[in-house]
PDB file of C-alpha atoms in Angstrom:
ATOM      1  CA  UNK D   1     -48.478  18.441 -21.679  1.00 80.00           C
ATOM      2  CA  UNK D   2     -44.744  18.381 -21.031  1.00 93.00           C
ATOM      3  CA  UNK D   3     -43.340  20.148 -18.019  1.00 96.00           C
ATOM      4  CA  UNK D   4     -39.768  21.417 -18.183  1.00 98.00           C
ATOM      5  CA  UNK D   5     -37.895  22.780 -15.194  1.00 98.00           C
ATOM      6  CA  UNK D   6     -34.533  24.516 -15.387  1.00 98.00           C
ATOM      7  CA  UNK D   7     -32.081  24.796 -12.545  1.00 98.00           C
ATOM      8  CA  UNK D   8     -28.456  25.637 -11.935  1.00 98.00           C
ATOM      9  CA  UNK D   9     -28.378  29.355 -12.608  1.00 98.00           C
ATOM     10  CA  UNK D  10     -26.760  31.844 -10.312  1.00 98.00           C
ATOM     11  CA  UNK D  11     -24.431  34.774  -9.866  1.00 98.00           C
ATOM     12  CA  UNK D  12     -20.851  34.151 -10.939  1.00 98.00           C
ATOM     13  CA  UNK D  13     -17.805  36.104 -11.991  1.00 98.00           C
ATOM     14  CA  UNK D  14     -16.330  36.296 -15.460  1.00 98.00           C
ATOM     15  CA  UNK D  15     -14.320  33.187 -16.210  1.00 98.00           C
ATOM     16  CA  UNK D  16     -16.410  30.944 -13.979  1.00 98.00           C
ATOM     17  CA  UNK D  17     -18.437  27.945 -15.082  1.00 98.00           C
ATOM     18  CA  UNK D  18     -22.007  26.834 -14.522  1.00 98.00           C
ATOM     19  CA  UNK D  19     -23.957  23.735 -15.421  1.00 98.00           C
ATOM     20  CA  UNK D  20     -27.632  24.184 -16.156  1.00 98.00           C
ATOM     21  CA  UNK D  21     -30.077  21.322 -15.884  1.00 98.00           C
ATOM     22  CA  UNK D  22     -33.451  20.868 -17.551  1.00 98.00           C
ATOM     23  CA  UNK D  23     -35.657  18.088 -16.248  1.00 98.00           C
ATOM     24  CA  UNK D  24     -38.705  16.913 -18.190  1.00 97.00           C
ATOM     25  CA  UNK D  25     -41.857  15.262 -16.909  1.00 94.00           C
ATOM     26  CA  UNK D  26     -42.646  13.225 -20.018  1.00 87.00           C
ATOM     27  CA  UNK D  27     -41.892   9.560 -20.508  1.00 86.00           C
ATOM     28  CA  UNK D  28     -41.408  10.392 -24.200  1.00 92.00           C
ATOM     29  CA  UNK D  29     -38.377  12.559 -23.485  1.00 95.00           C
ATOM     30  CA  UNK D  30     -36.143  10.388 -25.649  1.00 95.00           C
ATOM     31  CA  UNK D  31     -38.191  11.297 -28.759  1.00 95.00           C
ATOM     32  CA  UNK D  32     -37.863  15.078 -28.385  1.00 97.00           C
ATOM     33  CA  UNK D  33     -35.333  17.461 -29.763  1.00 97.00           C
ATOM     34  CA  UNK D  34     -34.247  19.687 -26.908  1.00 98.00           C
ATOM     35  CA  UNK D  35     -33.008  23.243 -27.086  1.00 98.00           C
ATOM     36  CA  UNK D  36     -31.604  26.031 -24.958  1.00 98.00           C
ATOM     37  CA  UNK D  37     -32.508  29.682 -25.475  1.00 98.00           C
ATOM     38  CA  UNK D  38     -31.680  32.801 -23.521  1.00 98.00           C
ATOM     39  CA  UNK D  39     -33.060  36.287 -23.131  1.00 98.00           C
ATOM     40  CA  UNK D  40     -31.124  39.242 -21.817  1.00 97.00           C
ATOM     41  CA  UNK D  41     -32.843  42.382 -20.489  1.00 92.00           C
ATOM     42  CA  UNK D  42     -34.159  44.504 -23.332  1.00 94.00           C
ATOM     43  CA  UNK D  43     -33.286  41.910 -25.960  1.00 96.00           C
ATOM     44  CA  UNK D  44     -35.120  39.245 -27.891  1.00 96.00           C
ATOM     45  CA  UNK D  45     -34.895  35.626 -26.940  1.00 97.00           C
ATOM     46  CA  UNK D  46     -32.040  34.023 -28.824  1.00 97.00           C
ATOM     47  CA  UNK D  47     -30.972  30.528 -29.687  1.00 98.00           C
ATOM     48  CA  UNK D  48     -28.178  28.980 -27.669  1.00 98.00           C
ATOM     49  CA  UNK D  49     -28.049  25.283 -28.480  1.00 98.00           C
ATOM     50  CA  UNK D  50     -30.009  22.224 -29.502  1.00 98.00           C
ATOM     51  CA  UNK D  51     -29.473  18.497 -29.275  1.00 98.00           C
ATOM     52  CA  UNK D  52     -31.286  15.783 -31.182  1.00 97.00           C
ATOM     53  CA  UNK D  53     -33.243  13.024 -29.514  1.00 96.00           C
ATOM     54  CA  UNK D  54     -30.378  10.536 -29.700  1.00 95.00           C
ATOM     55  CA  UNK D  55     -27.599  13.140 -29.252  1.00 96.00           C
ATOM     56  CA  UNK D  56     -26.213  12.443 -32.715  1.00 95.00           C
ATOM     57  CA  UNK D  57     -26.857  16.041 -33.815  1.00 96.00           C
ATOM     58  CA  UNK D  58     -25.861  19.062 -31.798  1.00 97.00           C
ATOM     59  CA  UNK D  59     -25.464  22.746 -32.509  1.00 97.00           C
ATOM     60  CA  UNK D  60     -24.368  25.830 -30.594  1.00 97.00           C
ATOM     61  CA  UNK D  61     -24.830  29.483 -31.407  1.00 98.00           C
ATOM     62  CA  UNK D  62     -21.738  31.359 -32.541  1.00 97.00           C
ATOM     63  CA  UNK D  63     -21.264  33.421 -29.334  1.00 96.00           C
ATOM     64  CA  UNK D  64     -21.085  30.263 -27.213  1.00 97.00           C
ATOM     65  CA  UNK D  65     -19.757  27.744 -29.724  1.00 96.00           C
ATOM     66  CA  UNK D  66     -16.382  27.145 -28.091  1.00 95.00           C
ATOM     67  CA  UNK D  67     -17.477  27.610 -24.480  1.00 98.00           C
ATOM     68  CA  UNK D  68     -20.835  25.882 -24.007  1.00 98.00           C
ATOM     69  CA  UNK D  69     -21.663  22.229 -24.438  1.00 98.00           C
ATOM     70  CA  UNK D  70     -25.130  20.685 -24.518  1.00 98.00           C
ATOM     71  CA  UNK D  71     -25.775  17.084 -23.546  1.00 98.00           C
ATOM     72  CA  UNK D  72     -28.646  14.891 -22.439  1.00 98.00           C
ATOM     73  CA  UNK D  73     -29.368  11.753 -20.484  1.00 97.00           C
ATOM     74  CA  UNK D  74     -32.514  10.126 -21.797  1.00 97.00           C
ATOM     75  CA  UNK D  75     -32.580   7.618 -18.962  1.00 96.00           C
ATOM     76  CA  UNK D  76     -33.002  10.548 -16.573  1.00 96.00           C
ATOM     77  CA  UNK D  77     -35.214  12.721 -18.790  1.00 97.00           C
ATOM     78  CA  UNK D  78     -32.650  15.435 -18.414  1.00 98.00           C
ATOM     79  CA  UNK D  79     -30.741  17.883 -20.590  1.00 98.00           C
ATOM     80  CA  UNK D  80     -27.670  19.838 -19.517  1.00 98.00           C
ATOM     81  CA  UNK D  81     -25.833  22.932 -20.602  1.00 98.00           C
ATOM     82  CA  UNK D  82     -22.238  23.133 -19.472  1.00 98.00           C
ATOM     83  CA  UNK D  83     -21.166  26.769 -19.629  1.00 98.00           C
ATOM     84  CA  UNK D  84     -17.464  27.520 -19.361  1.00 98.00           C
ATOM     85  CA  UNK D  85     -15.495  30.756 -19.323  1.00 98.00           C
ATOM     86  CA  UNK D  86     -18.592  32.836 -18.763  1.00 98.00           C
ATOM     87  CA  UNK D  87     -18.629  36.516 -19.689  1.00 98.00           C
ATOM     88  CA  UNK D  88     -21.000  39.359 -18.740  1.00 98.00           C
ATOM     89  CA  UNK D  89     -22.585  39.040 -22.190  1.00 97.00           C
ATOM     90  CA  UNK D  90     -23.851  35.626 -21.138  1.00 98.00           C
ATOM     91  CA  UNK D  91     -26.080  37.243 -18.524  1.00 98.00           C
ATOM     92  CA  UNK D  92     -29.653  36.247 -19.328  1.00 98.00           C
ATOM     93  CA  UNK D  93     -32.550  34.077 -18.357  1.00 98.00           C
ATOM     94  CA  UNK D  94     -31.912  30.647 -19.833  1.00 98.00           C
ATOM     95  CA  UNK D  95     -34.824  28.548 -21.042  1.00 98.00           C
ATOM     96  CA  UNK D  96     -35.023  24.948 -22.094  1.00 98.00           C
ATOM     97  CA  UNK D  97     -37.482  23.795 -24.742  1.00 98.00           C
ATOM     98  CA  UNK D  98     -38.733  20.598 -26.348  1.00 97.00           C
ATOM     99  CA  UNK D  99     -39.832  20.070 -29.928  1.00 95.00           C
ATOM    100  CA  UNK D 100     -40.271  17.589 -32.736  1.00 91.00           C
ATOM    101  CA  UNK D 101     -37.370  18.652 -34.939  1.00 90.00           C
ATOM    102  CA  UNK D 102     -33.972  20.191 -34.426  1.00 90.00           C
ATOM    103  CA  UNK D 103     -34.119  23.910 -35.052  1.00 94.00           C
ATOM    104  CA  UNK D 104     -32.705  27.255 -34.010  1.00 95.00           C
ATOM    105  CA  UNK D 105     -36.162  28.824 -34.146  1.00 95.00           C
ATOM    106  CA  UNK D 106     -38.417  29.347 -31.147  1.00 95.00           C
ATOM    107  CA  UNK D 107     -41.514  28.510 -33.157  1.00 95.00           C
ATOM    108  CA  UNK D 108     -40.333  24.952 -33.720  1.00 96.00           C
ATOM    109  CA  UNK D 109     -40.438  24.145 -30.022  1.00 97.00           C
ATOM    110  CA  UNK D 110     -43.676  23.181 -28.349  1.00 96.00           C
ATOM    111  CA  UNK D 111     -42.837  23.186 -24.653  1.00 97.00           C
ATOM    112  CA  UNK D 112     -40.890  25.625 -22.533  1.00 97.00           C
ATOM    113  CA  UNK D 113     -39.581  25.889 -19.034  1.00 98.00           C
ATOM    114  CA  UNK D 114     -39.865  28.976 -16.874  1.00 97.00           C
ATOM    115  CA  UNK D 115     -36.189  29.810 -17.100  1.00 98.00           C
ATOM    116  CA  UNK D 116     -33.258  30.168 -14.751  1.00 98.00           C
ATOM    117  CA  UNK D 117     -31.283  33.355 -14.224  1.00 98.00           C
ATOM    118  CA  UNK D 118     -27.583  33.462 -15.030  1.00 98.00           C
ATOM    119  CA  UNK D 119     -25.741  36.608 -14.021  1.00 98.00           C
ATOM    120  CA  UNK D 120     -22.063  37.088 -14.791  1.00 98.00           C
ATOM    121  CA  UNK D 121     -20.199  39.974 -13.211  1.00 97.00           C
ATOM    122  CA  UNK D 122     -16.963  41.424 -14.513  1.00 92.00           C
TER     123      UNK D 122
END
């Protein structure tokens, strides 16, 4: 079992930045593809970003493509999501996930954190 814990969410104003952190409990962290998803009230969970085990592959969803940046530090068993120029549409609970292959689909990830709330006011 892999435990994932997100942190770094909060209440910010439009235009602000946040950096989310996802820490994993597994010593095999460096073998996992990691992903970020988010879920806004009344909406389905949606893909935000993924990063391959060695960071050589990375993808971001269209709404965040030019504003968010995913990274990881395998020595620290940690993944990050730098979020810049936040807008109210970014308001959601953000989840990190771990899986065996890079994917934009929830079903391809095996482990999930409990999420961290990001609220962006106008």
